[in-house]
Coordinates of C-alpha atoms and ligand atoms in Angstrom, one line a residue:
X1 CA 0.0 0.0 0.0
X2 CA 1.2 3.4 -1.3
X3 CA 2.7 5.3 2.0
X4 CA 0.5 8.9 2.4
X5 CA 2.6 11.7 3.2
X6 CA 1.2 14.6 4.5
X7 CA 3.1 17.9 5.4
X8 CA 1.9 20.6 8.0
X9 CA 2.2 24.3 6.8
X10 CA 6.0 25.2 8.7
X11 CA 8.0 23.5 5.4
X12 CA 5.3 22.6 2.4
X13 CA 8.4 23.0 0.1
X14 CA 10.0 20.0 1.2
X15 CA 7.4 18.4 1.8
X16 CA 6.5 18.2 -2.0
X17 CA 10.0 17.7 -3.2
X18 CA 9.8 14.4 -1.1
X19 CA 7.0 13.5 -2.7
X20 CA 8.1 14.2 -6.2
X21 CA 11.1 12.3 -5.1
X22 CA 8.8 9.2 -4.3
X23 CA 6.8 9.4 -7.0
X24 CA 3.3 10.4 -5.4
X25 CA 1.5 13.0 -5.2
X26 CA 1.2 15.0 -1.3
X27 CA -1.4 13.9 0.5
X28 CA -4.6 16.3 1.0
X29 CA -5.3 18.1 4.5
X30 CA -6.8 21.1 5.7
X31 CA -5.3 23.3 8.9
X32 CA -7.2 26.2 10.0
X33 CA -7.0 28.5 13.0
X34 CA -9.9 29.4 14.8
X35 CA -10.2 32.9 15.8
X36 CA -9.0 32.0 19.6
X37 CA -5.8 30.3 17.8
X38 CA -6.6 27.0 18.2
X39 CA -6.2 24.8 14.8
X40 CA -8.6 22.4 13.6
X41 CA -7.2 19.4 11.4
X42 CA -8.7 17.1 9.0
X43 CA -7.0 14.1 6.5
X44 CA -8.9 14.4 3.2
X45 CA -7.0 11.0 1.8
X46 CA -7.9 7.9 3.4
X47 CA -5.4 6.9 6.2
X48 CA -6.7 3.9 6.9
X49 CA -4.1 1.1 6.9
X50 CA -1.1 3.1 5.2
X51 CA 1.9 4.6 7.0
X52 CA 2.0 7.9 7.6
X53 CA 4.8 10.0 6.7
X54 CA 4.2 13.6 8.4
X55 CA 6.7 16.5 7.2
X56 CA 7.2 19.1 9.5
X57 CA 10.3 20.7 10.9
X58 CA 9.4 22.4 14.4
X59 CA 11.5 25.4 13.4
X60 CA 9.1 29.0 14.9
X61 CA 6.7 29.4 15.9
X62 CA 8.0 26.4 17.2
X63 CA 5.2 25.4 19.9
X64 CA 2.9 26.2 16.7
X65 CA 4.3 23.9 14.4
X66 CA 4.9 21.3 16.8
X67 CA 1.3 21.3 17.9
X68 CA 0.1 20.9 14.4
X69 CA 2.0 18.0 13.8
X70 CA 0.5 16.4 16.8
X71 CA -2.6 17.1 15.7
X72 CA -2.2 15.5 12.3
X73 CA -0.6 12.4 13.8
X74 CA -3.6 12.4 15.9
X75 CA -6.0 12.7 13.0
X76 CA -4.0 9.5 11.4
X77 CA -4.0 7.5 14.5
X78 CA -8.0 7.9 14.8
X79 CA -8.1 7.4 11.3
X80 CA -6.6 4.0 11.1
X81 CA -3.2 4.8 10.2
X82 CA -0.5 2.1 10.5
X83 CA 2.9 3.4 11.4
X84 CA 3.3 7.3 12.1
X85 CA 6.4 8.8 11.1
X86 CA 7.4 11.9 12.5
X87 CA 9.9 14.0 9.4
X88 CA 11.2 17.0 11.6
X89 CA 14.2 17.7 9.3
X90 CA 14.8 20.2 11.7
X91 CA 14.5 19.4 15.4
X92 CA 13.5 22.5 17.6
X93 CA 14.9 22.6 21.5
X94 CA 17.7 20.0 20.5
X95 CA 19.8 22.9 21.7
X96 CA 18.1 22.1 25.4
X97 CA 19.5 18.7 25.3
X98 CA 21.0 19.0 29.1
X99 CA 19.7 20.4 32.1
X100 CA 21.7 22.9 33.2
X101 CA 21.9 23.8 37.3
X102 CA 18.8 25.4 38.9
X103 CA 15.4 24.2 38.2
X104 CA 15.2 24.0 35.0
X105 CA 13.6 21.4 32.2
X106 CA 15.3 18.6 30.1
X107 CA 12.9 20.5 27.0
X108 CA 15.0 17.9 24.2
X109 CA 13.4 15.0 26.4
X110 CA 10.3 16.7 26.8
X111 CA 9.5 16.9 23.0
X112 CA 11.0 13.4 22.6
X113 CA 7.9 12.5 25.3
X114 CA 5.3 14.7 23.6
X115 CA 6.1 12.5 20.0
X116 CA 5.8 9.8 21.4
X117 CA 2.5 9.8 22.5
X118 CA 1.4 9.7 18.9
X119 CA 4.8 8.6 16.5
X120 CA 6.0 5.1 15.7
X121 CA 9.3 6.3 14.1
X122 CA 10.7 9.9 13.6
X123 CA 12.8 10.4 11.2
X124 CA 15.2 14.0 11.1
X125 CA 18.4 15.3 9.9
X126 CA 21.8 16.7 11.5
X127 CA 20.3 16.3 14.9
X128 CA 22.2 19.0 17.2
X129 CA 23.3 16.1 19.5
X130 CA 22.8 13.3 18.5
X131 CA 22.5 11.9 21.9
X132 CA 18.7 12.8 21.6
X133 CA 18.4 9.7 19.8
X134 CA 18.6 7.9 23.8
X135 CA 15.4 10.1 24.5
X136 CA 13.2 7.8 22.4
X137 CA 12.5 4.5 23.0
X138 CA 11.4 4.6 19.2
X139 CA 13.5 4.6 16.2
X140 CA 14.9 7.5 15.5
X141 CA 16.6 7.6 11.6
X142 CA 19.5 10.2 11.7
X143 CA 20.4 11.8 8.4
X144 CA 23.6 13.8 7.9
X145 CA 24.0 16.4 5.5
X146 CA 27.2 18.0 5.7
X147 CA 28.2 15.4 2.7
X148 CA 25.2 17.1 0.2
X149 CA 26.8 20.3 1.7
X150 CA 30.3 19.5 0.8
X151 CA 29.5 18.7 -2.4
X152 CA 27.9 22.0 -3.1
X153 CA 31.4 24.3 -1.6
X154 CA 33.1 21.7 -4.4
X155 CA 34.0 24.6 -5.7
X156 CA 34.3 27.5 -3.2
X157 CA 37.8 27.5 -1.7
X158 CA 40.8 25.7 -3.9
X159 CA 41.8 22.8 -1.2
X160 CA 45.4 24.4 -0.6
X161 CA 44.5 27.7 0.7
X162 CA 41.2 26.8 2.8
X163 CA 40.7 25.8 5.9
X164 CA 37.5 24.3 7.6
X165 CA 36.9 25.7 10.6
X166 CA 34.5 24.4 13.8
X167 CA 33.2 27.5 15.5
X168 CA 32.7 25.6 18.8
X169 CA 33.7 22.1 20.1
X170 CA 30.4 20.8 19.5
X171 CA 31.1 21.2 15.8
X172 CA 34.3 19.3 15.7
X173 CA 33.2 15.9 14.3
X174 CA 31.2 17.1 12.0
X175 CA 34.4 20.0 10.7
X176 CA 36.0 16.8 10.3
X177 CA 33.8 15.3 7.7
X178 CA 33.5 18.4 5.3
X179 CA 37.8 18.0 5.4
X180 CA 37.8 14.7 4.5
X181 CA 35.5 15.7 1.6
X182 CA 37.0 18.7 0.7
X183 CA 40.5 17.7 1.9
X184 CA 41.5 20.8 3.9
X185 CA 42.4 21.3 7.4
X186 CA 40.4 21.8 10.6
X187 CA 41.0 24.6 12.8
X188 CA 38.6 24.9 16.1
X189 CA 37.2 27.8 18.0
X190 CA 36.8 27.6 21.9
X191 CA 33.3 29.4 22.0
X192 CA 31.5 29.9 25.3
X193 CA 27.8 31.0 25.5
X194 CA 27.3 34.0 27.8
X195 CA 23.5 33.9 26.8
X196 CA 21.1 33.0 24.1
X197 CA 21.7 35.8 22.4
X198 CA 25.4 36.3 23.2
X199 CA 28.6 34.4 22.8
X200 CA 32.0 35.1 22.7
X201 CA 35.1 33.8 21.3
X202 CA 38.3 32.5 24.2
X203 CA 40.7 31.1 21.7
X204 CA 41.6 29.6 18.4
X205 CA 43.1 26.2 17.7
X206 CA 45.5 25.8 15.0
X207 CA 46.6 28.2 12.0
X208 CA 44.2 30.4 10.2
X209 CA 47.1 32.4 8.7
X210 CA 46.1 33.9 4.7
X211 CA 43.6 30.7 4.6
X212 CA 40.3 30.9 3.4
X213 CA 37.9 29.8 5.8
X214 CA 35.0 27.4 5.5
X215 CA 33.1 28.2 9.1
X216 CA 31.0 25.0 9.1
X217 CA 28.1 24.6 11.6
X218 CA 24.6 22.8 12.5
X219 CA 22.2 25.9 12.7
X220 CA 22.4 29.5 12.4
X221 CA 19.8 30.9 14.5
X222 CA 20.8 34.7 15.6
X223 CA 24.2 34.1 13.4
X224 CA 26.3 35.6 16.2
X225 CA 28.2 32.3 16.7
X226 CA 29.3 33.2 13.2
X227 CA 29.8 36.5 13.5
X228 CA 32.1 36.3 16.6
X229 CA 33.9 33.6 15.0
X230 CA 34.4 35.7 11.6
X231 CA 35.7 38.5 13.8
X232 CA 37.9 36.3 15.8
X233 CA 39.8 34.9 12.6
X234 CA 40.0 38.2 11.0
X235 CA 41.9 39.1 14.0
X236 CA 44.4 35.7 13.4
X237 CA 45.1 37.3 9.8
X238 CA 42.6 34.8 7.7
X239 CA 41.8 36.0 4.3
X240 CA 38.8 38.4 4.2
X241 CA 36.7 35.8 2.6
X242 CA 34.6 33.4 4.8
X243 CA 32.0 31.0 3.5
X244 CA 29.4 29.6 6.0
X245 CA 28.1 26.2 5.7
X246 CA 25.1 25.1 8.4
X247 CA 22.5 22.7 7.6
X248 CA 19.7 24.7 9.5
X249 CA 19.5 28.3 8.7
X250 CA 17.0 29.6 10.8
X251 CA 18.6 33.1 10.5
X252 CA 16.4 34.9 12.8
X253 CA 16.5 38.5 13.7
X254 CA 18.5 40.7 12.5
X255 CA 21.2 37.7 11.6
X256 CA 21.6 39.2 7.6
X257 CA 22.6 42.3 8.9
X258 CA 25.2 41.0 10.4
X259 CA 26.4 38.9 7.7
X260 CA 25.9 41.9 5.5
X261 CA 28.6 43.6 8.0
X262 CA 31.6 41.1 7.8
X263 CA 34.0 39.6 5.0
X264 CA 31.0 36.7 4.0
X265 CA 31.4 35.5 0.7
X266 CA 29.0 32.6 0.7
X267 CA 26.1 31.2 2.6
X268 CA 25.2 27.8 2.2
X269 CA 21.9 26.4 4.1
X270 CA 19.7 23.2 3.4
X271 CA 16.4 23.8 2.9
X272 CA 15.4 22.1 6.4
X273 CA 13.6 25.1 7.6
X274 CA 10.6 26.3 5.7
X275 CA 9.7 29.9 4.2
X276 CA 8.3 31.8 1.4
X277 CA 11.5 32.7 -0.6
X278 CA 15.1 32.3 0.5
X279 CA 17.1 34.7 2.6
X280 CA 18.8 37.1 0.3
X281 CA 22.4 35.8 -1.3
X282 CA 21.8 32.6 0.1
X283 CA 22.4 29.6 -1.3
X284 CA 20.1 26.6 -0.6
X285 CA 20.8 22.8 -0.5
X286 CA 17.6 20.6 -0.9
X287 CA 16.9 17.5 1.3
X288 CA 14.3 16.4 -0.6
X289 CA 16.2 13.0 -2.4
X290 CA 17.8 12.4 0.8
X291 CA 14.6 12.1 2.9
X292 CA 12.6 10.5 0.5
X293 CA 15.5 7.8 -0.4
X294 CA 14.8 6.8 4.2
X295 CA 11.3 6.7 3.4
X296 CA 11.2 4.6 0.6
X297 CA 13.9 2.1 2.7
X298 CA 11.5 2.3 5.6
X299 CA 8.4 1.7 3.5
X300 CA 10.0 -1.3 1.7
X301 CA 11.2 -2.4 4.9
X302 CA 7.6 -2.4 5.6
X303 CA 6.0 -4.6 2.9
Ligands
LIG1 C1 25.4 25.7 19.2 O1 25.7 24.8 19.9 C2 25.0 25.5 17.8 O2 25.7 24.5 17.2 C3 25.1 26.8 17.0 O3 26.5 27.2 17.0 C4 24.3 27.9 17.6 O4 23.1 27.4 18.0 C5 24.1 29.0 16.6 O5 23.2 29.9 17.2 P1 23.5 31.5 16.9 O6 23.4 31.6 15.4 O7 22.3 32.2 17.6 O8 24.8 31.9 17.5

């Protein structure tokens, strides 16, 4: 039986370049807001017996779009479906993945609890740590990107003057996997988060030095992780050209403006998050193959 895919309204994009990648046509819904903001959701395709594949990346309004999704896995479940897969291609509060001293929530294990009341499966891409995965006790399909990003910055940088650079340790592994594609060198930045709006930059690691660098990262949200370590190897004499890689640009705020400030040649995003025309000068990378290629395993797996 043909899988239905569905998609809420955060990332519709996507949502039908996985389909055109499968070869069927997006499934039919309605989502409306009543006029005290709660949504209503209805499947128009019949659910019964067919796994649901629900695209929608809880990017903001984040309690929003996470809600909707719940609601159409709810609509599926009551509707017969078989298994429910949750498609977040972008994971929102992965960033609360540890709970910090006072008395504070786990939020990553909370949303892990809150899909799980309704999912089977969830299936997402360049989780922020991808320790998450232990939060579910369902299976939890982890797709990388950094390799469809790779290719893409084929030709941005000739290999012997750039340099990949992590812009905190937390991006170290994955630095390493655009060098090994690109074969270039990784320098790291020791980053420390003063708030969630400001960081700042203790040190480099390793040799910037009239090097190109390829700052390489999971999200940009306010882009000041990138910004502060753009600043920081100007200061170590890099050559005023950056290019940004980061699977998930959220790019909020007044992020552009900042980029618009500093040496950034190029800006490279996948098009995880959702909206109506991409952010100015920005290139985008689509995930539509890659997702679709896990659904079609997992649907096969399924017959
Ligand atoms: C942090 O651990 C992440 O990997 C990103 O570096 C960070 O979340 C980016 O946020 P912003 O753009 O607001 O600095």
């Amino acid at each position: 039986m043909k899988p239905l895919i569905l998609s809420g309204r955060a990332n519709p994009g996507l949502a039908r370049s996985i389909a055109d990648a499968l070869g069927v046509a997006l499934g039919r819904c309605d989502i409306e807001i009543f006029p005290d903001n709660e949504y209503i959701v209805e499947i128009h395709d019949d659910a019964q017996g067919r796994d649901l594949y629900l695209i929608q990346p809880t990017q903001p309004p984040v309690a929003d779009n996470l809600m909707e999704l719940m609601l159409l896995a709810d609509a599926g479940r009551r509707a017969g479906a078989g298994r429910i897969t949750a498609v977040i291609p972008y994971y929102g509060y992965a960033r609360q993945d540890r709970r910090e001293a006072g008395q504070k929530p786990l939020s990553a294990r909370l949303v892990a609890d809150i899909l799980c009341t309704r999912m089977d499966r969830l299936v997402t891409v360049h989780l922020h740590n991808p320790a998450i995965e232990g939060f579910f006790p369902i299976p939890v399909h982890r797709l990388a990107a950094f390799d469809l990003m790779a290719a893409a910055l084929a030709d941005a940088v000739p290999a012997d003057t750039g340099v990949i650079v992590a812009p905190d340790l937390g991006a170290v592994k994955m630095a390493h996997g655009y060098a090994d594609i690109l074969n270039m060198p990784v320098v790291v930045i020791h980053k420390v988060r003063e708030s969630g709006k400001s960081v700042s930059v203790r040190r480099i690691i390793g040799d910037v030095k009239d090097r190109s660098p390829i700052l390489v990262d999971d999200m940009i949200s306010t882009g000041g992780t990138i910004a502060k370590a753009t600043e920081a190897l100007l200061e170590a004499g890099c050559r005023p050209e950056i290019t940004v890689a980061a699977t998930h640009g959220l790019m909020v705020g007044d992020c552009l403006e900042k980029f618009a400030r500093l040496p950034i040649r190029r800006t490279i995003i996948s098009d995880s998050i959702g909206r109506e025309t991409a952010p100015q000068g920005v290139q985008v990378v689509g995930l539509g193959k890659r997702i679709a290629e896990t659904i079609s395993r997992l649907n096969r797996t399924a017959e």
